[in-house]
Coordinates of C-alpha atoms in Angstrom, one line a residue:
Chain A
M172 CA -29.5 -9.1 -126.3
S173 CA -27.8 -8.4 -123.2
Q174 CA -24.1 -8.4 -125.2
F175 CA -25.3 -5.0 -126.9
L176 CA -25.4 -3.5 -123.3
P177 CA -22.5 -1.5 -121.5
D178 CA -21.2 -3.1 -118.7
V179 CA -22.4 -0.3 -116.0
V180 CA -26.0 -1.9 -117.0
L181 CA -25.0 -5.4 -117.2
A182 CA -24.3 -5.6 -113.5
Y183 CA -28.0 -4.7 -112.6
L184 CA -29.6 -6.7 -115.3
P185 CA -30.3 -9.9 -113.5
T186 CA -31.9 -7.9 -110.8
T187 CA -34.0 -5.8 -113.2
V188 CA -34.9 -8.6 -115.0
Q189 CA -36.1 -10.3 -111.7
L190 CA -38.1 -6.7 -110.9
I191 CA -39.7 -6.8 -114.4
Y192 CA -40.8 -10.5 -113.8
M193 CA -42.4 -9.6 -110.8
L194 CA -44.2 -6.7 -112.6
S195 CA -45.3 -9.3 -115.3
V196 CA -46.7 -11.9 -112.8
S197 CA -48.5 -8.9 -110.8
L198 CA -50.3 -8.0 -114.0
F199 CA -50.9 -11.7 -115.2
I200 CA -52.7 -11.9 -111.5
I201 CA -54.9 -8.9 -111.8
G202 CA -55.6 -10.1 -115.3
L203 CA -56.9 -12.8 -114.7
K204 CA -59.1 -11.4 -111.9
R205 CA -60.5 -9.1 -114.4
L206 CA -61.0 -11.8 -116.8
G207 CA -63.5 -13.1 -114.1
S208 CA -66.0 -10.4 -114.4
P209 CA -68.0 -9.4 -117.6
A210 CA -67.6 -5.6 -117.6
T211 CA -63.8 -6.1 -116.9
A212 CA -62.9 -9.2 -119.2
R213 CA -61.7 -7.7 -122.2
S214 CA -59.4 -5.3 -120.5
G215 CA -58.3 -8.1 -118.3
N216 CA -56.9 -10.5 -121.4
K217 CA -55.5 -7.3 -122.7
M218 CA -53.3 -7.0 -119.5
A219 CA -52.1 -10.4 -119.7
S220 CA -51.3 -10.2 -122.9
L221 CA -49.6 -7.3 -122.0
A222 CA -47.7 -9.2 -119.0
M223 CA -46.7 -12.1 -121.2
F224 CA -45.3 -9.2 -123.9
I225 CA -43.3 -7.9 -121.2
G226 CA -42.1 -11.3 -119.5
V227 CA -40.9 -12.5 -123.5
F228 CA -39.2 -9.1 -124.2
V229 CA -37.2 -9.1 -121.0
T230 CA -36.1 -12.4 -120.8
L231 CA -34.4 -11.7 -124.4
F232 CA -32.0 -9.7 -121.9
D233 CA -31.1 -13.1 -120.6
Q234 CA -27.6 -13.2 -120.6
E235 CA -28.4 -17.0 -121.1
I236 CA -29.6 -16.2 -125.0
L237 CA -26.9 -15.6 -127.5
T238 CA -28.3 -16.4 -130.4
F239 CA -31.5 -15.0 -132.1
E240 CA -31.9 -16.5 -135.6
Y241 CA -34.1 -19.6 -134.1
I242 CA -35.9 -17.4 -131.8
I243 CA -37.1 -14.9 -134.4
A244 CA -38.0 -17.3 -137.1
G245 CA -40.1 -19.4 -134.5
V246 CA -41.8 -16.5 -133.0
L247 CA -42.8 -15.3 -136.4
V248 CA -43.7 -18.5 -138.0
G249 CA -45.9 -19.1 -134.5
S250 CA -47.3 -15.8 -134.5
A251 CA -48.7 -16.0 -137.9
I252 CA -50.1 -19.3 -137.6
G253 CA -52.0 -18.3 -134.2
A254 CA -53.0 -15.3 -135.7
Y255 CA -54.3 -16.7 -138.6
A256 CA -55.8 -19.4 -136.8
A257 CA -57.5 -17.2 -134.2
K258 CA -59.0 -15.0 -137.1
K259 CA -60.5 -17.6 -139.1
V260 CA -61.9 -19.9 -136.7
E261 CA -65.9 -20.1 -136.7
M262 CA -67.3 -19.2 -133.1
T263 CA -68.7 -22.7 -132.9
A264 CA -65.5 -24.2 -133.4
M265 CA -64.8 -22.6 -130.4
P266 CA -64.0 -25.6 -128.3
E267 CA -61.9 -27.6 -130.9
M268 CA -59.5 -24.4 -130.9
V269 CA -59.1 -24.1 -127.3
A270 CA -58.0 -27.5 -127.2
I271 CA -55.4 -27.5 -129.9
F272 CA -54.0 -24.3 -128.5
N273 CA -53.7 -26.2 -125.5
G274 CA -52.1 -29.2 -126.6
F275 CA -49.3 -27.1 -128.6
G276 CA -49.0 -25.3 -124.9
G277 CA -48.3 -28.7 -123.6
A278 CA -46.4 -29.9 -126.4
A279 CA -43.8 -26.5 -125.9
S280 CA -43.4 -27.2 -122.0
A281 CA -42.5 -31.2 -122.8
L282 CA -40.0 -29.8 -125.5
V283 CA -38.4 -27.2 -123.3
A284 CA -38.0 -29.7 -120.4
A285 CA -36.6 -32.1 -123.1
G286 CA -34.3 -29.5 -124.5
E287 CA -32.9 -28.4 -121.2
Y288 CA -31.7 -32.0 -120.8
F289 CA -30.2 -31.8 -124.4
R290 CA -28.6 -28.6 -123.6
F291 CA -26.8 -29.9 -120.5
E292 CA -25.8 -32.9 -122.5
G293 CA -22.6 -34.6 -120.6
V294 CA -22.9 -32.0 -118.0
S295 CA -24.4 -33.1 -114.3
L296 CA -27.5 -31.7 -113.4
P297 CA -28.6 -32.1 -109.8
Q298 CA -31.1 -34.9 -109.3
S299 CA -34.1 -32.5 -108.3
D300 CA -33.8 -30.8 -111.6
L301 CA -33.5 -34.2 -113.8
F302 CA -36.8 -35.5 -111.7
I303 CA -38.6 -32.4 -112.5
M304 CA -37.7 -32.9 -116.1
C305 CA -39.2 -36.2 -116.0
I306 CA -42.3 -34.8 -114.3
G307 CA -42.2 -32.0 -116.9
I308 CA -42.0 -33.9 -119.9
F309 CA -44.4 -36.3 -118.6
I310 CA -47.4 -33.8 -117.8
G311 CA -46.6 -31.9 -121.4
A312 CA -46.9 -34.6 -123.3
L313 CA -49.8 -36.0 -122.1
T314 CA -51.5 -33.1 -122.1
F315 CA -50.5 -32.9 -126.0
T316 CA -51.7 -36.2 -126.9
G317 CA -54.5 -35.7 -124.8
S318 CA -55.7 -32.3 -126.2
I319 CA -55.5 -33.8 -129.8
M320 CA -57.7 -36.5 -128.8
A321 CA -60.3 -34.1 -127.3
Y322 CA -60.0 -31.7 -130.7
G323 CA -60.7 -35.2 -132.8
K324 CA -63.2 -36.2 -130.4
L325 CA -64.9 -32.5 -130.7
N326 CA -64.8 -32.3 -134.5
G327 CA -65.9 -35.8 -134.9
K328 CA -62.7 -37.1 -136.7
I329 CA -62.4 -39.4 -133.8
T330 CA -65.9 -41.2 -132.3
G331 CA -67.3 -39.0 -129.5
N332 CA -68.8 -42.2 -127.6
P333 CA -66.5 -43.4 -124.7
V334 CA -64.2 -46.2 -125.8
T335 CA -63.8 -48.9 -123.1
Y336 CA -62.0 -52.2 -122.8
P337 CA -61.0 -55.0 -120.1
G338 CA -58.7 -53.6 -117.7
Q339 CA -58.4 -50.3 -118.9
K340 CA -58.0 -48.4 -115.8
P341 CA -55.2 -50.9 -114.1
I342 CA -53.3 -50.6 -117.8
N343 CA -53.5 -46.9 -117.6
G344 CA -52.4 -47.1 -113.5
L345 CA -49.5 -49.5 -114.6
L346 CA -47.9 -47.1 -117.3
V347 CA -48.1 -44.0 -114.5
I348 CA -46.0 -46.5 -112.3
V349 CA -44.0 -47.6 -115.0
I350 CA -43.1 -43.9 -115.7
A351 CA -42.1 -43.4 -111.8
V352 CA -39.9 -46.2 -112.0
L353 CA -38.3 -45.1 -115.5
S354 CA -37.8 -41.6 -113.6
A355 CA -36.1 -42.8 -110.6
W356 CA -33.8 -44.7 -113.2
F357 CA -33.2 -41.7 -115.3
V358 CA -32.3 -39.6 -111.9
Y359 CA -29.5 -42.1 -111.1
D360 CA -28.2 -42.7 -114.6
P361 CA -28.9 -39.6 -116.7
L362 CA -26.7 -40.5 -119.3
N363 CA -28.4 -43.2 -120.1
M364 CA -30.9 -42.2 -122.9
I365 CA -33.4 -45.5 -122.7
P366 CA -35.5 -44.3 -119.7
F367 CA -35.6 -40.9 -121.3
Y368 CA -37.4 -42.0 -124.5
V369 CA -39.4 -44.5 -123.1
I370 CA -40.8 -42.0 -120.5
I371 CA -41.9 -39.7 -123.4
G372 CA -43.4 -42.6 -125.5
I373 CA -45.3 -43.7 -122.3
S374 CA -46.3 -40.1 -121.5
L375 CA -47.7 -39.8 -125.5
L376 CA -49.5 -43.0 -125.1
L377 CA -50.9 -42.4 -121.8
G378 CA -52.6 -38.9 -122.9
I379 CA -54.4 -41.0 -125.8
L380 CA -55.8 -43.6 -123.3
F381 CA -56.6 -41.3 -120.7
V382 CA -59.3 -39.3 -123.0
L383 CA -60.4 -42.5 -125.1
P384 CA -63.1 -43.7 -122.5
I385 CA -64.7 -40.0 -121.9
G386 CA -67.5 -38.9 -124.0
G387 CA -67.5 -36.2 -126.6
A388 CA -70.4 -34.1 -124.6
D389 CA -67.7 -34.3 -121.4
M390 CA -64.8 -32.9 -123.5
P391 CA -64.9 -29.3 -122.4
V392 CA -64.2 -30.6 -118.7
V393 CA -61.6 -32.7 -120.2
I394 CA -59.8 -29.4 -121.9
S395 CA -60.5 -27.5 -118.8
L396 CA -58.3 -29.9 -116.8
L397 CA -55.8 -30.4 -119.5
N398 CA -55.7 -26.5 -119.2
S399 CA -54.7 -26.9 -115.7
L400 CA -52.1 -29.3 -116.6
S401 CA -50.5 -27.4 -119.1
G402 CA -50.1 -24.7 -116.6
I403 CA -48.6 -27.1 -114.4
A404 CA -46.2 -28.1 -117.3
A405 CA -45.2 -24.8 -117.6
S406 CA -44.3 -24.5 -113.8
A407 CA -42.4 -27.5 -114.0
A408 CA -40.4 -26.2 -117.0
G409 CA -39.9 -23.1 -114.6
F410 CA -38.3 -25.1 -112.1
V411 CA -35.8 -26.7 -114.4
L412 CA -35.1 -23.3 -115.5
N413 CA -35.3 -21.7 -112.2
N414 CA -37.7 -19.2 -113.3
S415 CA -39.9 -17.5 -111.0
L416 CA -42.3 -16.3 -113.6
L417 CA -42.8 -19.5 -115.4
I418 CA -43.3 -20.9 -112.0
V419 CA -45.9 -18.8 -110.8
S420 CA -47.9 -18.2 -114.2
G421 CA -47.8 -21.8 -114.5
A422 CA -49.0 -22.4 -110.9
L423 CA -51.9 -19.3 -111.5
V424 CA -53.1 -21.3 -114.9
G425 CA -53.2 -24.9 -113.0
A426 CA -54.9 -23.8 -110.4
A427 CA -57.3 -21.5 -112.2
G428 CA -57.9 -24.5 -114.4
L429 CA -58.6 -27.1 -111.4
I430 CA -61.4 -24.6 -110.7
L431 CA -62.9 -23.8 -113.8
T432 CA -62.9 -27.5 -114.1
N433 CA -65.0 -28.0 -110.6
I434 CA -67.5 -25.3 -111.7
M435 CA -67.9 -27.1 -114.6
C436 CA -68.6 -30.5 -113.2
K437 CA -70.9 -28.8 -110.6
A438 CA -73.2 -27.4 -113.3
M439 CA -73.6 -30.9 -114.5
N440 CA -73.8 -32.2 -111.0
R441 CA -71.6 -34.8 -111.6
P442 CA -68.0 -35.4 -109.5
L443 CA -65.1 -34.7 -111.8
S444 CA -64.1 -38.7 -111.1
N445 CA -67.3 -39.9 -112.6
V446 CA -66.8 -37.3 -115.7
L447 CA -62.9 -39.3 -116.2
F448 CA -63.5 -42.6 -115.3
G449 CA -67.2 -43.1 -115.7
A450 CA -67.4 -43.3 -119.4
F451 CA -70.6 -41.3 -119.2
G452 CA -72.8 -42.1 -122.3
G453 CA -71.6 -45.4 -123.4
E454 CA -73.5 -48.9 -123.0
S455 CA -74.4 -47.8 -119.4
A456 CA -76.5 -45.1 -120.4
G457 CA -78.3 -47.1 -123.4
L458 CA -79.6 -49.5 -121.0
A459 CA -81.2 -46.6 -119.0
G460 CA -82.6 -45.5 -122.8
A461 CA -83.7 -49.5 -123.1
A462 CA -85.5 -49.2 -119.7
V463 CA -88.0 -46.6 -120.5
G464 CA -87.9 -46.4 -124.1
D465 CA -90.7 -49.2 -124.2
G466 CA -92.3 -47.8 -127.6
S467 CA -96.0 -47.8 -126.1
K468 CA -95.7 -43.7 -125.8
S469 CA -96.4 -41.4 -128.3
I470 CA -95.4 -38.4 -129.6
R471 CA -97.0 -35.7 -131.5
E472 CA -95.5 -33.8 -134.6
V473 CA -95.8 -30.4 -135.8
Q474 CA -95.7 -28.5 -139.1
P475 CA -94.1 -25.3 -139.7
D476 CA -97.6 -23.5 -140.3
D477 CA -98.9 -24.6 -136.9
A478 CA -95.8 -24.0 -135.0
A479 CA -95.7 -20.0 -136.7
V480 CA -99.4 -19.7 -135.3
M481 CA -98.9 -21.1 -132.1
T482 CA -95.6 -18.4 -131.8
A483 CA -97.1 -15.6 -133.2
Y484 CA -100.1 -15.4 -131.6
A485 CA -98.7 -16.1 -127.9
Q486 CA -97.9 -13.6 -125.2
R487 CA -94.5 -15.2 -124.1
V488 CA -91.9 -17.2 -125.7
I489 CA -88.8 -18.7 -124.2
I490 CA -85.7 -19.8 -126.4
V491 CA -83.9 -22.7 -124.9
P492 CA -80.7 -23.2 -127.4
G493 CA -78.5 -26.1 -126.7
Y494 CA -76.0 -28.0 -128.6
G495 CA -77.8 -29.0 -131.6
L496 CA -78.2 -25.0 -132.6
A497 CA -74.6 -24.8 -132.4
V498 CA -73.7 -27.5 -134.5
A499 CA -76.2 -26.6 -136.9
Q500 CA -74.9 -22.7 -136.7
A501 CA -78.5 -21.8 -136.4
Q502 CA -77.7 -19.0 -134.2
H503 CA -78.3 -16.2 -136.7
T504 CA -81.8 -18.0 -137.6
I505 CA -83.2 -18.2 -134.0
R506 CA -82.3 -14.5 -133.9
E507 CA -84.3 -13.7 -136.8
V508 CA -87.5 -15.9 -135.5
A509 CA -87.2 -13.9 -132.5
S510 CA -86.8 -10.7 -134.1
L511 CA -90.1 -11.5 -136.1
L512 CA -91.9 -12.5 -133.6
E513 CA -90.9 -9.5 -131.2
A514 CA -92.5 -7.4 -134.3
K515 CA -95.8 -8.9 -133.7
G516 CA -95.8 -7.9 -129.7
V517 CA -94.4 -11.4 -128.6
D518 CA -92.5 -11.3 -125.5
V519 CA -89.1 -13.3 -126.2
K520 CA -86.6 -14.3 -123.7
Y521 CA -83.5 -16.7 -124.0
G522 CA -83.1 -19.4 -121.4
I523 CA -79.5 -20.7 -121.4
H524 CA -78.5 -23.6 -119.1
P525 CA -75.0 -23.2 -117.5
V526 CA -73.7 -26.2 -119.8
A527 CA -75.5 -25.0 -122.8
G528 CA -73.5 -25.2 -126.5
R529 CA -70.3 -27.3 -126.6
M530 CA -68.9 -26.0 -123.9
P531 CA -70.2 -23.9 -120.4
G532 CA -70.5 -20.1 -121.5
H533 CA -70.4 -21.2 -125.1
M534 CA -73.7 -20.3 -126.1
N535 CA -73.8 -16.8 -124.8
V536 CA -71.0 -16.4 -127.5
L537 CA -72.5 -17.8 -130.1
L538 CA -75.7 -15.8 -129.3
A539 CA -73.6 -12.7 -128.7
E540 CA -72.2 -12.9 -132.3
A541 CA -75.8 -13.4 -133.6
N542 CA -76.6 -9.9 -132.0
V543 CA -79.1 -11.3 -129.8
P544 CA -79.4 -8.1 -126.9
Y545 CA -77.7 -9.3 -123.9
P546 CA -80.5 -8.2 -121.5
Q547 CA -82.8 -11.0 -123.3
L548 CA -80.5 -14.0 -121.9
Y549 CA -81.6 -15.4 -118.8
D550 CA -79.5 -17.7 -116.6
M551 CA -81.4 -20.8 -115.4
D552 CA -82.1 -19.8 -112.1
D553 CA -83.7 -16.7 -113.3
I554 CA -85.9 -18.3 -116.0
N555 CA -87.2 -21.3 -114.5
P556 CA -90.1 -19.0 -112.7
E557 CA -90.7 -17.9 -116.1
F558 CA -92.0 -21.1 -117.7
E559 CA -95.3 -21.4 -115.6
K560 CA -96.7 -18.2 -117.5
T561 CA -94.9 -18.8 -120.7
D562 CA -97.2 -19.8 -123.9
V563 CA -94.6 -21.7 -125.8
V564 CA -91.0 -22.3 -125.4
L565 CA -88.9 -23.7 -128.5
V566 CA -86.5 -26.0 -127.4
I567 CA -83.6 -25.9 -130.0
G568 CA -80.9 -28.9 -130.0
A569 CA -81.2 -29.0 -126.4
N570 CA -82.0 -32.5 -125.1
D571 CA -80.8 -33.9 -121.5
V572 CA -80.9 -30.2 -120.3
V573 CA -84.6 -30.2 -120.4
N574 CA -85.2 -33.7 -119.4
P575 CA -87.6 -34.1 -116.8
Q576 CA -86.1 -37.4 -115.8
A577 CA -83.7 -35.3 -113.8
R578 CA -85.8 -34.6 -111.6
S579 CA -88.1 -37.5 -111.4
N580 CA -85.9 -40.8 -111.9
P581 CA -83.7 -41.3 -109.2
A582 CA -82.4 -44.3 -111.5
S583 CA -81.4 -42.1 -114.7
P584 CA -77.9 -41.0 -114.8
I585 CA -78.3 -37.6 -115.2
F586 CA -81.0 -37.6 -111.9
G587 CA -80.1 -34.4 -109.8
M588 CA -78.7 -32.4 -112.6
P589 CA -80.3 -29.1 -112.4
I590 CA -82.5 -28.6 -115.7
L591 CA -84.4 -25.9 -117.3
N592 CA -88.2 -26.9 -116.5
V593 CA -89.6 -26.2 -119.9
D594 CA -92.4 -29.0 -119.3
S595 CA -94.3 -26.5 -117.4
A596 CA -94.8 -24.5 -120.1
K597 CA -98.2 -24.4 -121.8
S598 CA -96.7 -26.0 -124.6
V599 CA -93.3 -27.0 -125.7
I600 CA -92.1 -27.2 -129.3
I601 CA -88.8 -29.3 -129.7
F602 CA -86.4 -28.9 -132.8
K603 CA -84.6 -32.5 -133.1
R604 CA -83.1 -34.1 -135.8
S605 CA -84.7 -37.4 -135.0
M606 CA -85.9 -39.3 -132.2
N607 CA -82.2 -40.8 -131.5
P608 CA -81.4 -39.6 -127.6
G609 CA -79.1 -37.0 -126.9
F610 CA -75.3 -37.1 -125.8
A611 CA -75.9 -38.8 -122.3
G612 CA -77.9 -41.5 -124.6
I613 CA -81.0 -41.3 -122.2
D614 CA -84.6 -41.0 -123.2
N615 CA -86.7 -37.9 -122.6
D616 CA -89.9 -37.9 -120.9
L617 CA -90.6 -34.8 -122.1
F618 CA -91.3 -35.8 -125.8
Y619 CA -93.8 -37.7 -124.7
L620 CA -96.0 -35.1 -122.2
P621 CA -99.2 -34.0 -124.1
N622 CA -97.8 -30.3 -124.3
A623 CA -94.8 -31.5 -126.3
Y624 CA -94.7 -30.8 -130.0
M625 CA -91.8 -32.5 -132.2
F626 CA -90.3 -30.7 -135.1
F627 CA -88.1 -32.8 -136.8
G628 CA -85.2 -32.0 -139.2
D629 CA -82.2 -29.8 -139.2
A630 CA -82.1 -26.9 -136.8
K631 CA -81.0 -24.5 -139.2
K632 CA -83.7 -25.5 -142.1
S633 CA -86.6 -26.2 -139.6
L634 CA -86.2 -22.7 -138.3
Q635 CA -86.0 -21.1 -141.7
S636 CA -89.3 -22.8 -142.8
L637 CA -90.6 -21.1 -139.2
V638 CA -89.3 -17.8 -140.4
S639 CA -91.0 -18.0 -143.7
A640 CA -94.4 -19.5 -142.1
I641 CA -94.2 -16.6 -139.8
K642 CA -93.8 -14.1 -142.3
E643 CA -96.7 -15.8 -144.4
L644 CA -98.9 -15.1 -141.5
Chain B
M12 CA -31.6 -28.0 -102.4
E13 CA -32.4 -24.5 -101.0
I14 CA -33.5 -22.9 -104.3
L15 CA -35.7 -26.1 -104.7
I16 CA -37.6 -24.9 -101.5
F17 CA -37.8 -21.6 -102.5
N18 CA -39.5 -22.6 -106.1
L19 CA -42.0 -24.8 -104.4
F20 CA -43.0 -22.0 -102.0
I21 CA -43.8 -19.3 -104.6
F22 CA -45.5 -22.4 -106.7
I23 CA -48.0 -23.1 -103.7
L24 CA -48.6 -19.6 -102.9
A25 CA -49.1 -18.9 -106.6
C26 CA -51.4 -21.9 -106.4
F27 CA -53.4 -20.2 -103.6
V28 CA -53.5 -17.0 -105.3
G29 CA -55.0 -18.9 -108.5
F30 CA -57.8 -20.7 -106.6
E31 CA -58.7 -17.3 -104.8
V32 CA -59.0 -15.2 -108.3
I33 CA -61.1 -17.4 -110.1
S34 CA -63.3 -18.7 -107.2
K35 CA -66.7 -17.1 -108.6
V36 CA -67.0 -16.7 -112.3
P37 CA -70.3 -16.1 -114.0
T38 CA -70.9 -19.4 -116.8
T39 CA -71.2 -16.3 -119.3
L40 CA -67.5 -16.3 -119.1
H41 CA -66.3 -19.9 -118.9
T42 CA -65.4 -19.9 -122.6
P43 CA -63.3 -17.0 -122.8
L44 CA -61.6 -17.6 -119.3
M45 CA -60.7 -21.0 -120.1
S46 CA -59.1 -19.8 -123.7
G47 CA -57.6 -16.8 -121.9
A48 CA -55.9 -19.0 -119.1
N49 CA -55.0 -21.3 -122.0
A50 CA -53.1 -18.5 -123.7
I51 CA -51.0 -17.7 -120.0
S52 CA -50.3 -21.3 -120.2
G53 CA -48.3 -20.4 -123.1
I54 CA -46.0 -18.4 -120.7
T55 CA -43.6 -21.7 -121.5
L56 CA -42.7 -19.6 -124.3
I57 CA -39.9 -17.6 -122.2
G58 CA -38.7 -21.2 -121.2
A59 CA -38.6 -22.4 -125.1
L60 CA -36.5 -18.8 -125.8
V61 CA -33.7 -19.9 -123.1
V62 CA -33.2 -23.2 -124.7
A63 CA -33.2 -22.1 -128.2
G64 CA -31.2 -19.1 -127.7
S65 CA -28.2 -20.5 -125.4
A66 CA -26.1 -21.8 -128.5
G67 CA -26.0 -25.3 -126.7
E68 CA -25.9 -28.7 -128.1
Y69 CA -27.8 -28.4 -131.9
I70 CA -30.5 -30.6 -130.9
G71 CA -31.3 -28.7 -127.9
T72 CA -31.8 -25.9 -130.3
I73 CA -33.9 -27.5 -132.5
L74 CA -36.4 -28.7 -129.9
G75 CA -36.2 -25.2 -128.6
F76 CA -36.9 -24.0 -131.8
I77 CA -40.2 -26.3 -132.1
A78 CA -41.1 -25.0 -128.7
I79 CA -41.4 -21.5 -129.6
I80 CA -43.5 -22.4 -132.4
F81 CA -45.8 -24.4 -130.3
A82 CA -46.1 -21.6 -127.6
T83 CA -46.2 -18.6 -129.8
I84 CA -49.3 -20.3 -131.5
N85 CA -50.9 -20.9 -128.0
V86 CA -49.9 -17.3 -126.8
V87 CA -50.9 -15.4 -129.9
G88 CA -53.9 -17.6 -131.0
G89 CA -55.1 -17.6 -127.7
F90 CA -55.2 -14.0 -126.6
M91 CA -56.5 -13.0 -129.8
V92 CA -59.2 -15.3 -130.0
T93 CA -60.3 -14.8 -126.4
D94 CA -60.4 -11.0 -127.4
R95 CA -62.3 -11.8 -130.4
M96 CA -65.0 -13.5 -127.7
L97 CA -65.1 -10.8 -125.7
E98 CA -65.6 -8.2 -128.4
M99 CA -68.7 -9.4 -129.5
F100 CA -69.8 -9.4 -125.4
K101 CA -68.8 -5.8 -125.5
K102 CA -71.0 -5.0 -128.7
K103 CA -74.2 -6.0 -126.6
E104 CA -73.4 -3.5 -123.6
D105 CA -73.3 -0.4 -125.7
K106 CA -76.2 -0.7 -127.5

């Protein structure tokens, strides 16, 4: 839009653009900071989107931008798709949504880096720029296919089980080396297109191979890591374009994503390397399950009527929701159960494990959507001392996060993971589809305890039958 | 070369700021924060604008155009969905 400005203004334009970029960066930092605290999170998000708007708007005055038809068309199409998806998505599908958005961001960064090459085709770019271009394409393309894989694994289109084959890690390592060699070739012979295209191809392939051996339950960590990478990819694009706003915002996201990844790994008590390369939840976990599942232990089933009596005449009830509740979309039904019990004078609380739901913090979002009062939600550390004086615990679709093996069995893959000590309550009712082990594929000792009762069936249907049974009392 | 060093400088400093800003975040906010940070990574949109609008080689313009679509989905969708999530938390506090 710079061509519409008078010459007097034009002279100051580059400086003005940079100054406004600085304002935008500051807003991003404050916005990100505010996103980290519950009271200010919403305003933080608004601030970050304002920062984005300012940054985009002022870029339109960049003197390199001469034509606008593609820009307008692209922004309109992208905004329409993005807004529609954001409005329509179910809260339970949030992890998939973040994954696919992240993939698009990575793809955009790779395209920017590649487009920058074609923009100057025939003109010699500095070697450092060519090299950073390769990095941008590599990370962006890897983020794209990796996120698509994560998306597929989360919504079940691709098997959630870890896929492993002999030589997996050496092959991936070799491909990374191949990319490094090709990048060097490209830097010294930038007019040769062969290494350029092969780099794109291998990067796309690596994204798939990288996520393939990681189990579905670990996808949130993967998305967080890929999110961090897409920030780095944006930053790389910023190096190529020599744009400070891109470099700084990309780096911010890169660092924040890495920290968040780390926090999530800590909540699961597993190092990142184990998440990425451990193929957690596959055959190794099957062995652990077989070792303890000797079939001699017995379980007790409970019927809706009995469960209704147990809960309705209890003093204190704690609800422990998990992934299964999210999948069955039973968050509204559990809210109904809680209201009925409260009407009967029962003290109802929710115990939320840090990794409950389909990604960390997801359960809080789901329960908030179902209008569960915020003060009823308790973090693991706050709720654990409460279980001893609790009459009934309702475990809905949670498994590994209530497995006493994490405390008692050093051989268990989840040993050391902080869990909710539901077994110390007077009785525990476990809502579960079947006796199949959970994501980690580990047998759960909780089910065989004398104070444990199994309530089999789809979480939503089971809870509905419990609702009608309580109403009939 | 000097520009590259300068860019590396601000890159490293920005990384430290990012680490510092997200050092202690309650679990409740992990999902919205991830989604919000993800929207910010769509900043690559401004790079896409330059590539698509510079009237260079046609293939560059097309790549830039596709990049704009992808990045805008990331930005608009990301911020809106984050706001939708945070709005539900807000509702709770008012009650």
